[in-house]
Amino acid sequence: MNNIFKYITVIFFTGFIFIVPIVTLTTPDKNVSEIENKILTSFPEISFESIKSKRFMKNFDEYTSDQFPLRTNFIEVKNFYNYLLGSREFRNIYIGKDNKLMEKFVFNKDIMDKNISQAINLSEFLEDNYNIKSKLAIIPTSIAFYKDLLPFYATSDNQLDTLNYINNTLYSSSLDFYTPYNILQSNKEKYIYFNTDHHWTQLGAKLAYEDMYNINISDKSYKKITDDFYGTYYSKVLLPQVKGDIIYAYKDFNNFNINIDLSNNFNTLYDNTKLKGKNKYQYFLHGDPAIGVIEGNKNSNKEILVFKDSYAHSFIPFLTSNYKKIHIIDPRYYNLNLNDYLKENNNISEVLFINNIQTFNNEYLYKNITTLI
Amino acid sequence: MVFSSITFLFYFLPIVLLAYFLSLPKLKNFTLFIFSLIFYAWGEPLYIFIMIFSTIVDYIHALIIDKYRNTFKARIALISSIIINLSLLGFFKYSDFFISIINTIFNTNINLINLALPIGISFYTFQTMSYTIDVYRNEAKPQRNIISLGTFVTLFPQLVAGPIVRYVDISKQLNSRTYTIDKFYEGIYRFIIGLSKKVLLANNLGIIWTSIKNSPYSTLSNATAWLGIICFTLQIYFDFSGYSDMAIGLGKIFGFDFLDNFNFPYVSKSITEFWRRWHISLGIWFRDYVYIPLGGNRVSKLKWFRNIFIVWFLTGLWHGASFNFILWGLYFGFILILEKLFLLNFLNKIPNLFKHIYTLLLIIIGFVIFDLTNLEYIFKYLNAMFIINNNFIDNTFIYYLTPNITLLIISIIASTPVIKHILDKYVYIRFIILIIGFTLSVAFLVDSSFNPFLYFRF
C-alpha cells in the first residue's frame, strides 16, 4: 500500500513537470488575459544579443508563467487558499460580508493638494478671461457607504473627511464644489455601485444628476442590459465565489450624436459592441474617449465643457437634457490648450470637473492642460 | 535561476532529468556540468567564467599539492589556492565595502566599483577551498578528472545557496552513485516540502515583514514590532531551510547524498545548541577550516576566546559586506562565550520553558540586527520593540495579525519537528500533503508578484 502512494507521487510530480511545458509550447500563445486585465508575454526571440543582455531570460520567465496552462484557474486556487486561511484583502480590494468588494482608500495629501490647486488655477483662468463659472464634482467610491460590511480590522481613510477637506480648501475660491455624498448615502440600500467594479451604476449617476440639477428622471427606461459583468475589482480579487454584476441603463438617453477622439461618429451614446468584451462598463460612451463632443438638447443654447474620468461616462448622458453641446475631455489622455479650445468653441459657458475620489487622490490630473494665450 | 520558478520547475528540470538519465554512466557528470553552467548562466551569463576559472585553478593546485606532498611546494600551492579563492570572493563581494570604509576614514572619494555579486560565490568559493585543503590534509585524493571536479564546483542543486558541501563528504559520490525509485521518491518528497516551505510559508510571511519594516518605526506599537520581526524570524528559516531541502531533494534525484543543513533550530535550549542546528554546513566549514586550525578550545582561555571571536567575526562578514552582519556575528560570538563561561551551567538549572524563551529572545533580537542593514534603524526598531513609550497594541497590529493568524500558527508548528514526525509516520497524510503542497506552490508561482530569495545576496 505504501509503495502505491510513492509511485503515484512520483508519477504525479514527473507527469506534472513534463506535461505543462508540452502543453504550453504546443498551444498558441494568448495575447491578453481579459479577466486579469493583463497583457501576456509571448515566446521571446532568441539571439546572442538577447541572451547576453538577459532580456531573453527575463522574457522567458514571464512567458512561462503568463502562458501557463489554466493560468486563471491556478490563480483562483491561490486566492481561494489565501481566503480560506483568512485573507480578506487582495491588492487593495477588501472582500467583506456577502462577498462585497470594496477598494481601500488611503488619503494622499500631495496629489490631492496638487489637483485642487490646479483646478482652482484653471477656474480662475476661466473666470478672469472668459467669465465662465466652473464646478468641481467629486464622487465617493463604494467603500464610503458600506464600511459595516468590511472585515472588522480593515483600515481605510474616511472619504467624508476628505470631501470636507476639499470643500474647505476651495472655500472663497472661484471654483464651486459639489459631492453627491448625501444623496448616495440616503440611497445606499439601492444598487448604486457595482460590486465587482470600481464604478457606480447608472442609478447612482442618475441620483447625483437629479440632486445636482434639481430635475426628476423617470425610472421607466432603466433597463437591464447584460449580466455577468466582472469588473476591475474582480480582476484584482479573482475569487471563484464572487458573482458577476448586472448592468442597467437609462435607454431614454441613448439616441444622441457623439463624436469621439475627433474621428469616430456614433448616433448613440451606448455601445452594444462593448458588451461582448470583458470590460462591459465601456458600454457607456464607447469606451474611454480622451476627447468627445455630444449633440444634446437642440432647444438649449448652452454648452458645457466636462473634464472627466470614466466615472462620468454613465453620468454625462443625462446632461443632454440641459445643454446643446457637451464637450468632454479626459485631462489624463488629451493634451489640451484650453485657450485655443475656448476660442474655437465660444458658446461654452460652464465647466465641470468631475472625478471619483480615487482618481482625484491618485493621479496628477491636469498636467496636460495648458492655458497659454 | 531559482528553484521556486516556473522556468526551473517546468522547463529546466524536465530537460535535465531526461538528458541525465539518458546519458551513459560515464557522461552523467558531464551532463550535470553542462546543465549547471546553463542554470548559472540564466542569472548572469558572463559569471560562469569565474566559476570555470575557479575550477581550473583548484584542479591544478590540487595536483601540485599531491605531487609535492609534504614539501614546501605543496604548502605554497595550498596558500596560493586559498589566496586566489579569497581574492575572488573579496573582489566581488567586499571591494565596495572596503572602499566605502577607506572613504569614510580618510575622507577620500574613491569611486565604488558597483559590480553585481556573482550568485552563490560565497558558497562555491568555500567549496573549492575545502577541496584543496582536504587534498593537502590527505583527507581526499585529488580529482584527476576535471569534469568531475567541475561537477563538484558547479553542481546546480547546491550552487546558489548551499548546503556547503565539503569535498571529503562527496568525493566518492562524484564517481559512483546509485539510483533507485525509492531514492527518487525521497528526493521528490524533500523537494516538495522545501518548495512549500519557501513558497507557501516564507513568501507570505515576507509580505507582512516587508510591510512592517517599511513603516515608520517611531509610531510602531510594541506588538506590531514584535509581530514583524517574528514573521521575519520564521520567514528566513523557511526560506533558507526550504532552499536547502530543495537542494538536498534534487541531489537525491541525481544520486547524491548531501548532509542536512537545518535541524529545527527554533526548538533549541541555548544559543550553543541553536548554532548546531542552524546552517549546519557553514558551522562545520568554519569549525574544520578555521576554528580547529587556530587551535580550537585546546589552547589557553585567552586564545580560545580569540578563536571564537575570529570565527564569529568571519561568520558575520560572510553573510554580507555590511557592518550589521559583522555586528550580528560578534553578537553571537559574545553570547557563545558567555554561555561557555557560565550561562550554560545556569541554564541547566532552570525549567525548559525559560531556556526556550531565553534562546528565542536572543535569536529574534539577532534577526533585527541581521535584516536591518543600517545601525540607526536597528536601534530604532529595538526601541519600538522594548520601549513603553510606544503603544503596546494598536489597530495596525490587529490589521496585520487577524488575516494572517492561521499562517502564523501553521508556520510556528512547522518550525518544530511535529509535522515532520507526522509526515514520516503516516504515508497517506504525506501523500495528500505532497500533492496539495506542490499544486498550491505552483499556483503561487504562476501568480508570483512576491518571490524574493533571501540568501541570494550572500
XYZ file of C-alpha atoms in Angstrom, chain A residues 24-258:
235
model
C 2.441 25.484 -23.182
C 4.714 25.087 -26.194
C 2.146 23.358 -28.405
C -0.836 25.639 -27.790
C -0.943 29.070 -29.439
C 0.135 31.965 -27.201
C -2.592 34.186 -25.805
C -2.064 37.926 -26.060
C -4.274 39.164 -23.259
C -5.870 37.822 -20.136
C -9.106 39.782 -20.127
C -10.212 38.569 -16.728
C -6.959 39.777 -15.175
C -6.725 42.955 -17.270
C -3.212 41.912 -18.232
C -1.121 41.722 -21.393
C 0.574 38.334 -21.640
C 4.151 37.763 -22.774
C 4.660 35.552 -25.826
C 7.589 33.262 -26.577
C 10.635 35.555 -26.675
C 13.067 35.832 -29.577
C 16.374 34.068 -29.077
C 19.548 35.778 -30.170
C 23.072 36.165 -28.913
C 22.275 39.750 -28.053
C 19.068 38.976 -26.143
C 20.833 36.277 -24.118
C 23.825 38.471 -23.369
C 21.600 41.285 -22.163
C 19.495 38.748 -20.178
C 16.395 40.056 -21.932
C 15.700 36.549 -23.197
C 15.818 35.060 -19.687
C 13.579 37.738 -18.248
C 11.020 37.399 -21.012
C 11.170 33.618 -20.917
C 10.413 33.662 -17.183
C 7.415 35.892 -17.875
C 6.374 33.770 -20.844
C 6.336 30.565 -18.801
C 4.063 31.955 -16.127
C 1.894 34.073 -18.448
C 1.177 31.204 -20.834
C 0.883 28.591 -18.076
C -1.959 26.158 -18.872
C -5.128 27.058 -16.917
C -3.342 30.116 -15.566
C -6.505 31.833 -14.337
C -7.670 28.693 -12.553
C -4.356 28.377 -10.745
C -4.608 31.996 -9.643
C -8.117 31.322 -8.373
C -6.794 28.331 -6.449
C -4.128 30.547 -4.899
C -6.576 33.274 -3.953
C -9.115 30.833 -2.597
C -6.432 29.226 -0.429
C -5.468 32.662 0.897
C -9.154 33.365 1.515
C -9.520 30.102 3.431
C -6.529 30.985 5.599
C -8.248 34.257 6.496
C -7.048 36.786 3.970
C -9.671 39.406 3.131
C -7.569 41.895 1.213
C -6.341 41.276 -2.327
C -4.301 44.015 -3.977
C -6.046 46.756 -2.015
C -9.509 45.274 -2.560
C -11.287 44.145 0.582
C -13.718 41.309 0.434
C -16.364 41.906 3.063
C -19.580 40.241 4.202
C -21.696 38.701 1.407
C -18.628 38.848 -0.859
C -18.876 42.617 -1.020
C -15.802 44.038 -2.786
C -14.501 47.474 -1.870
C -11.287 49.315 -2.659
C -9.199 50.585 0.225
C -8.891 54.378 0.276
C -5.685 55.984 1.506
C -5.768 59.785 1.572
C -2.853 61.162 -0.458
C -2.387 64.770 0.535
C 0.344 65.578 -2.007
C -1.620 64.581 -5.082
C -4.888 65.870 -3.666
C -3.439 69.327 -2.951
C -1.858 69.498 -6.368
C -5.101 68.577 -8.126
C -7.097 71.048 -6.030
C -4.712 73.924 -6.654
C -4.538 73.206 -10.385
C -8.326 73.022 -10.616
C -8.534 76.368 -8.802
C -5.976 77.881 -11.176
C -7.954 76.667 -14.163
C -11.180 78.022 -12.721
C -9.584 81.415 -12.084
C -8.317 81.464 -15.621
C -11.810 80.653 -16.896
C -13.435 83.270 -14.734
C -10.936 86.030 -15.481
C -10.619 85.502 -19.216
C -13.940 84.064 -20.316
C -16.296 84.760 -17.445
C -17.021 81.054 -17.234
C -18.233 79.530 -13.934
C -16.739 76.167 -13.027
C -17.619 73.451 -10.615
C -15.716 70.531 -9.147
C -17.742 67.364 -8.508
C -16.100 64.575 -6.523
C -17.841 61.225 -6.258
C -17.100 58.874 -3.397
C -16.426 55.192 -4.082
C -18.394 52.315 -2.606
C -16.201 51.878 0.471
C -17.571 55.203 1.757
C -21.015 53.694 2.305
C -20.595 50.030 3.155
C -17.988 50.129 5.916
C -20.242 47.914 8.031
C -19.596 45.043 5.609
C -15.800 45.336 5.833
C -13.694 42.950 7.901
C -13.510 44.457 11.384
C -9.798 45.172 11.206
C -9.895 46.839 7.784
C -8.274 50.237 7.528
C -9.453 52.824 5.052
C -9.456 56.597 5.332
C -12.783 58.345 5.764
C -13.918 59.763 2.431
C -16.313 62.242 4.044
C -13.326 63.802 5.823
C -11.528 64.005 2.510
C -14.538 65.588 0.808
C -14.775 68.137 3.602
C -11.073 68.791 3.226
C -11.551 69.543 -0.471
C -14.603 71.702 0.272
C -12.727 73.725 2.889
C -9.739 74.192 0.623
C -11.995 75.507 -2.132
C -13.714 77.945 0.179
C -13.531 81.519 -1.166
C -12.083 80.315 -4.456
C -13.830 80.771 -7.787
C -14.434 77.023 -8.006
C -17.764 75.652 -6.751
C -17.867 72.276 -5.090
C -20.402 69.516 -5.305
C -20.433 65.991 -3.965
C -23.292 63.502 -4.206
C -22.223 62.022 -0.868
C -25.501 62.751 0.944
C -27.840 61.654 -1.801
C -25.895 58.429 -2.301
C -25.727 57.839 1.423
C -29.524 58.057 1.715
C -29.902 55.624 -1.215
C -27.214 53.179 -0.188
C -29.658 50.286 0.008
C -30.227 50.573 -3.753
C -27.941 49.159 -6.436
C -25.916 52.356 -6.827
C -22.441 50.778 -7.063
C -21.219 47.742 -8.909
C -19.823 45.090 -6.636
C -17.070 43.749 -8.899
C -16.089 47.087 -10.416
C -14.893 50.439 -9.147
C -17.623 52.406 -10.966
C -21.062 53.484 -9.808
C -24.094 52.168 -11.624
C -26.118 54.484 -13.791
C -28.694 54.627 -10.996
C -26.051 56.172 -8.761
C -25.144 58.605 -11.534
C -28.813 59.484 -12.039
C -29.333 60.223 -8.335
C -26.354 62.545 -8.400
C -27.603 64.244 -11.566
C -31.098 64.781 -10.105
C -29.584 66.208 -6.967
C -27.204 68.454 -8.828
C -29.660 69.818 -11.399
C -32.919 69.600 -9.404
C -34.613 67.506 -12.022
C -36.555 64.277 -11.718
C -35.973 61.462 -14.160
C -38.395 58.600 -14.562
C -37.015 55.110 -13.976
C -39.236 53.694 -16.716
C -36.477 53.458 -19.256
C -33.966 51.930 -16.787
C -33.490 48.529 -18.430
C -31.242 45.588 -17.831
C -28.529 45.475 -20.482
C -26.425 42.499 -19.503
C -25.353 40.411 -16.567
C -22.077 38.591 -15.917
C -20.167 41.835 -15.682
C -16.872 41.151 -13.911
C -15.122 44.473 -13.416
C -11.785 45.793 -12.218
C -12.225 44.789 -8.582
C -12.856 41.247 -9.673
C -9.679 41.276 -11.772
C -7.704 42.005 -8.640
C -9.522 39.583 -6.374
C -10.136 36.642 -8.750
C -12.103 34.552 -6.286
C -14.389 31.843 -7.632
C -17.228 32.592 -5.165
C -17.764 36.204 -6.304
C -20.788 36.648 -8.597
C -20.967 38.970 -11.600
C -22.808 42.299 -11.744
C -25.828 43.352 -13.797
C -25.638 46.477 -15.937
C -28.765 48.604 -16.286
C -29.014 51.739 -18.404
C -31.447 54.615 -18.949
C -32.359 53.913 -22.547
C -34.034 57.311 -22.980
C -30.616 58.904 -23.017
C -29.179 56.835 -25.808
C -30.082 58.467 -29.114
C -27.705 61.375 -29.417
C -24.874 62.042 -31.802
C -21.395 61.828 -30.413
